[in-house]
Short mmCIF file of C-alpha atoms and ligand atoms in Angstrom, two decimals:
data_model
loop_
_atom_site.label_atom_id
_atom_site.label_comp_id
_atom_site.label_asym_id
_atom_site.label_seq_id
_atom_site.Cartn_x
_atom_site.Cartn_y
_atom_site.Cartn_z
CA UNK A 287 12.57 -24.37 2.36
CA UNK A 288 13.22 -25.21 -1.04
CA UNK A 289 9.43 -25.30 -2.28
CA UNK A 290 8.33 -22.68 0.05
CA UNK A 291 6.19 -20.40 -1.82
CA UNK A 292 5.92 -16.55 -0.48
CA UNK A 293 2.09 -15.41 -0.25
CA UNK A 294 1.67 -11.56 0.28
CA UNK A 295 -1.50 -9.04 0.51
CA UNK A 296 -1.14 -5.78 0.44
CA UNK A 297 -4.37 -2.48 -0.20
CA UNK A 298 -3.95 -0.01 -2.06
CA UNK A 299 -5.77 3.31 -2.73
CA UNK A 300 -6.31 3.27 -6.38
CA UNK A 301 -5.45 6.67 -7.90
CA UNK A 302 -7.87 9.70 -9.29
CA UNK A 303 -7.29 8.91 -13.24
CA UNK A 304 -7.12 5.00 -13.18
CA UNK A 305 -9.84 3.92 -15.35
CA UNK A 306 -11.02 0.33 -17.47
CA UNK A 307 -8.26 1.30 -19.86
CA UNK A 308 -5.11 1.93 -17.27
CA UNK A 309 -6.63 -1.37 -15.17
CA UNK A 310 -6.39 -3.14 -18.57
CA UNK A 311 -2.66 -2.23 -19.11
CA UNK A 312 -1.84 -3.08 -15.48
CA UNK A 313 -3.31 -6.29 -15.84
CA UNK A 314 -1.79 -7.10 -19.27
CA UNK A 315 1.59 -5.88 -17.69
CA UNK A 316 1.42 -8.01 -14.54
CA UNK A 317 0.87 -11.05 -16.70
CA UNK A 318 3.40 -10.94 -18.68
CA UNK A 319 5.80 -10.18 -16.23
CA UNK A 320 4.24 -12.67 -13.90
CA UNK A 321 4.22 -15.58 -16.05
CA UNK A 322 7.84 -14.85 -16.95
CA UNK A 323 8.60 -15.51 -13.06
CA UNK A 324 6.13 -17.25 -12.19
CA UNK A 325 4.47 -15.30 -10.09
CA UNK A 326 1.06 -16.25 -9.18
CA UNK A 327 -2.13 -14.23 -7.78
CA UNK A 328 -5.25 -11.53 -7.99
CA UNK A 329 -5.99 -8.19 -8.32
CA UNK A 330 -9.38 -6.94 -6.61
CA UNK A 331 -10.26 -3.38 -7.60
CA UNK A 332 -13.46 -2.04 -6.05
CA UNK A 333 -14.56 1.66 -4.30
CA UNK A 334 -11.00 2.72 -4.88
CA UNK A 335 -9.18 0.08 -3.42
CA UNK A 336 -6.86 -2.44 -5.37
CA UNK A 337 -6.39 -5.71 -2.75
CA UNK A 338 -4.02 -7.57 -4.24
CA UNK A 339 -2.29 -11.10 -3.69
CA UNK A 340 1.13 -12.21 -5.34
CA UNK A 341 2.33 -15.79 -4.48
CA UNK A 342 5.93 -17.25 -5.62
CA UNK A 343 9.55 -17.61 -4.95
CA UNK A 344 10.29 -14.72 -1.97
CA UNK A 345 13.01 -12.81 -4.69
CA UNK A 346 10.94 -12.38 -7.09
CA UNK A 347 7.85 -11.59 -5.11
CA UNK A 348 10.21 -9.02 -3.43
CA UNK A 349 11.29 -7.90 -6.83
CA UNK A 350 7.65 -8.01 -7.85
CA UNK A 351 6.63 -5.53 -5.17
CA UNK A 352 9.45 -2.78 -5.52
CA UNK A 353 8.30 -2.10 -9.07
CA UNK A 354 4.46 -2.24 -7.53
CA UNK A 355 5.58 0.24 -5.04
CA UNK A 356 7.01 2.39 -6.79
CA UNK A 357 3.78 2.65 -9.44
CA UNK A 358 2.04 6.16 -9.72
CA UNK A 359 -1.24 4.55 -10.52
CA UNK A 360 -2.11 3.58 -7.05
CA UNK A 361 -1.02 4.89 -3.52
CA UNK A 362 -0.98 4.27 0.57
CA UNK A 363 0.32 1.18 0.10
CA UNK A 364 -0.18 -1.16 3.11
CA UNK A 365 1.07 -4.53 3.54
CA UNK A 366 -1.53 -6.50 5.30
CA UNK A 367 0.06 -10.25 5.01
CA UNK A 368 3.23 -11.60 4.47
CA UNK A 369 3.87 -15.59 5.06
CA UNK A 370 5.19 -18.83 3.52
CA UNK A 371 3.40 -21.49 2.32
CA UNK A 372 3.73 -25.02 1.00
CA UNK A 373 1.44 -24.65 -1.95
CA UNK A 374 -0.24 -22.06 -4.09
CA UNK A 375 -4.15 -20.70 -3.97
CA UNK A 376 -3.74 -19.04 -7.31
CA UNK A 377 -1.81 -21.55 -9.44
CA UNK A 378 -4.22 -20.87 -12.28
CA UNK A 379 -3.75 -17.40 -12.48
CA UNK A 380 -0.89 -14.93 -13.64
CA UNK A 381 -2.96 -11.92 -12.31
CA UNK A 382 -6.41 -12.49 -12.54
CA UNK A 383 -9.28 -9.19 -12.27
CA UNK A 384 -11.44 -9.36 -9.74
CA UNK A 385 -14.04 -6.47 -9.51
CA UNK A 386 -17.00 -7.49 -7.90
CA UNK A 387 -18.74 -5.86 -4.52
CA UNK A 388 -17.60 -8.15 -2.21
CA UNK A 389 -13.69 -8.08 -2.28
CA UNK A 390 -14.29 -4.11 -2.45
CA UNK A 391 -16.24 -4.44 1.12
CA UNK A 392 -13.92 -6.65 2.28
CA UNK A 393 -10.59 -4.58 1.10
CA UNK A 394 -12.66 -1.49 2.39
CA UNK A 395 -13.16 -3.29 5.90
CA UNK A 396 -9.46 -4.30 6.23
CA UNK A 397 -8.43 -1.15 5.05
CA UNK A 398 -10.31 0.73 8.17
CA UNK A 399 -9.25 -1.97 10.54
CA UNK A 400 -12.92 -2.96 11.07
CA UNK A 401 -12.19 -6.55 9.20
CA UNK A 402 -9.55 -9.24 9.55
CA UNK A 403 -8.03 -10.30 6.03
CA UNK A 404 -8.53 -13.45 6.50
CA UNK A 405 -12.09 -13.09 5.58
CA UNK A 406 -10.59 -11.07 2.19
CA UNK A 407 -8.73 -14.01 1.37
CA UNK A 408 -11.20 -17.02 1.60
CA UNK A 409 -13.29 -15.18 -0.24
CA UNK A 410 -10.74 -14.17 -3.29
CA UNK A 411 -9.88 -18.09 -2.63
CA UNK A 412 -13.48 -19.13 -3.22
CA UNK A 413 -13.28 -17.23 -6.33
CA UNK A 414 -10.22 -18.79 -7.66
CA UNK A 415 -11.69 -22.47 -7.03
CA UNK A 416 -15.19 -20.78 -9.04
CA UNK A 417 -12.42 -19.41 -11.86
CA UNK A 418 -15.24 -16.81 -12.87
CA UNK A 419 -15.46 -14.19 -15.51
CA UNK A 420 -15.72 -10.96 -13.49
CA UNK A 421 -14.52 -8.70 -15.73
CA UNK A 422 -17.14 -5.35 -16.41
CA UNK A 423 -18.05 -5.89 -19.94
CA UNK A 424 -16.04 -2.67 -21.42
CA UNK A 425 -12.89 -3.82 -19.56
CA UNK A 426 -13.42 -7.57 -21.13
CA UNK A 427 -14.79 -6.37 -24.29
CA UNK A 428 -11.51 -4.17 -24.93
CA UNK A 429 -9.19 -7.28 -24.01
CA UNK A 430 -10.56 -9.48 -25.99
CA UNK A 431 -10.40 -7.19 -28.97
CA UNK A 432 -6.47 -6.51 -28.52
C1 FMN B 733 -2.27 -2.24 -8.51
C2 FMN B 733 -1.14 -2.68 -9.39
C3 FMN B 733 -0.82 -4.03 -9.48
C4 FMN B 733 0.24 -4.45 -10.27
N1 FMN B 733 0.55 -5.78 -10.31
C5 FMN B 733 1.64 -6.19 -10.98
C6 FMN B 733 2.04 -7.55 -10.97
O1 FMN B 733 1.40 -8.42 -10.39
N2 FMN B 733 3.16 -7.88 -11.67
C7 FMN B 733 3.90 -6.96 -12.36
O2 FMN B 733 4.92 -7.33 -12.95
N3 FMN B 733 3.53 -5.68 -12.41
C8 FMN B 733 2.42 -5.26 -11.74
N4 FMN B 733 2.03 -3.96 -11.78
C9 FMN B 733 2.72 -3.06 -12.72
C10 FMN B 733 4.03 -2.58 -12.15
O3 FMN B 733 3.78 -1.56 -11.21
C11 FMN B 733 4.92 -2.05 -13.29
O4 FMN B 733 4.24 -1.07 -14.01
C12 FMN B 733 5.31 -3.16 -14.22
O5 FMN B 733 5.75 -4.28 -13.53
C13 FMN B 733 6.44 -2.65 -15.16
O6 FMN B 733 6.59 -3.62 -16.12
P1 FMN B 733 7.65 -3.42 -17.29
O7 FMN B 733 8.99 -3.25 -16.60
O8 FMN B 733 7.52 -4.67 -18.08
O9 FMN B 733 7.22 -2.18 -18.01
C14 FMN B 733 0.99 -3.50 -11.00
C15 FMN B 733 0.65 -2.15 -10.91
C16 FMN B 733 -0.39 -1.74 -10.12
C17 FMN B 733 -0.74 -0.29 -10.04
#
């Protein structure tokens, strides 16, 4: 299983004082650390829910996802997927931003058990193959200027 890469999904509910500024440090954060172990993925944030995919070697996926856990900045944690793969759907991202209407009424959908993920993940796929710039201006504005 030597080039078996881990894929995981898990929703969050994003907590009360998260705003552009805290999403901008988590993001900054998660790619640093990411790239360091080459962790791969996205980060949809949307009506209060962060979905979020992390792809890599199982350990330090694992590792990834204590310290996510254990973050005050979001809560009800729920693990939705959890497989193996042979190849990444993120490669080109560290932690990419998503925030755009559709991944929050998918997240939302999965969230209430009214969706299957699936549909969530083709569609933060789809993005990844598009590699857009969905970023709200502030939150892109501020990144760029840092
Ligand atoms: C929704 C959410 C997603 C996060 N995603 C990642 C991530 O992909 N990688 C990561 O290292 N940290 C991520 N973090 C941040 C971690 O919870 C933690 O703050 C960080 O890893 C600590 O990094 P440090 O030890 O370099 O300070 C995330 C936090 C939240 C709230």
């Amino acid at each position: 299983m030597a080039s078996s890469i881990r894929q995981v999904l898990y929703l969050s509910r994003v907590a009360q004082d998260v705003d552009d500024q805290s999403l901008k440090r988590i993001v900054a954060a998660a790619q640093m650390n990411n790239r360091r172990r080459d962790v791969t993925g996205v980060l949809a944030v949307g009506d209060g829910i962060f979905a979020q995919i992390l792809e890599g070697d199982s350990n330090d996926v694992e590792q990834t996802l204590i310290r996510i856990r254990a973050d005050e900045r979001h809560h009800d944690v729920q693990m939705v997927l959890d497989s193996h793969t042979s190849a990444r759907s993120f490669d080109r991202w560290s932690m990419e931003l998503l925030m755009d209407e559709v991944s929050a009424k998918l997240a939302e959908g999965v969230f209430c058990g009214e969706r299957f993920p699936d549909e969530l993940v083709q569609h933060l796929k789809t993005q990844h193959s598009q590699d857009p710039v969905c970023w709200s201006g502030d939150l892109r504005a501020m990144a760029l200027s840092s």
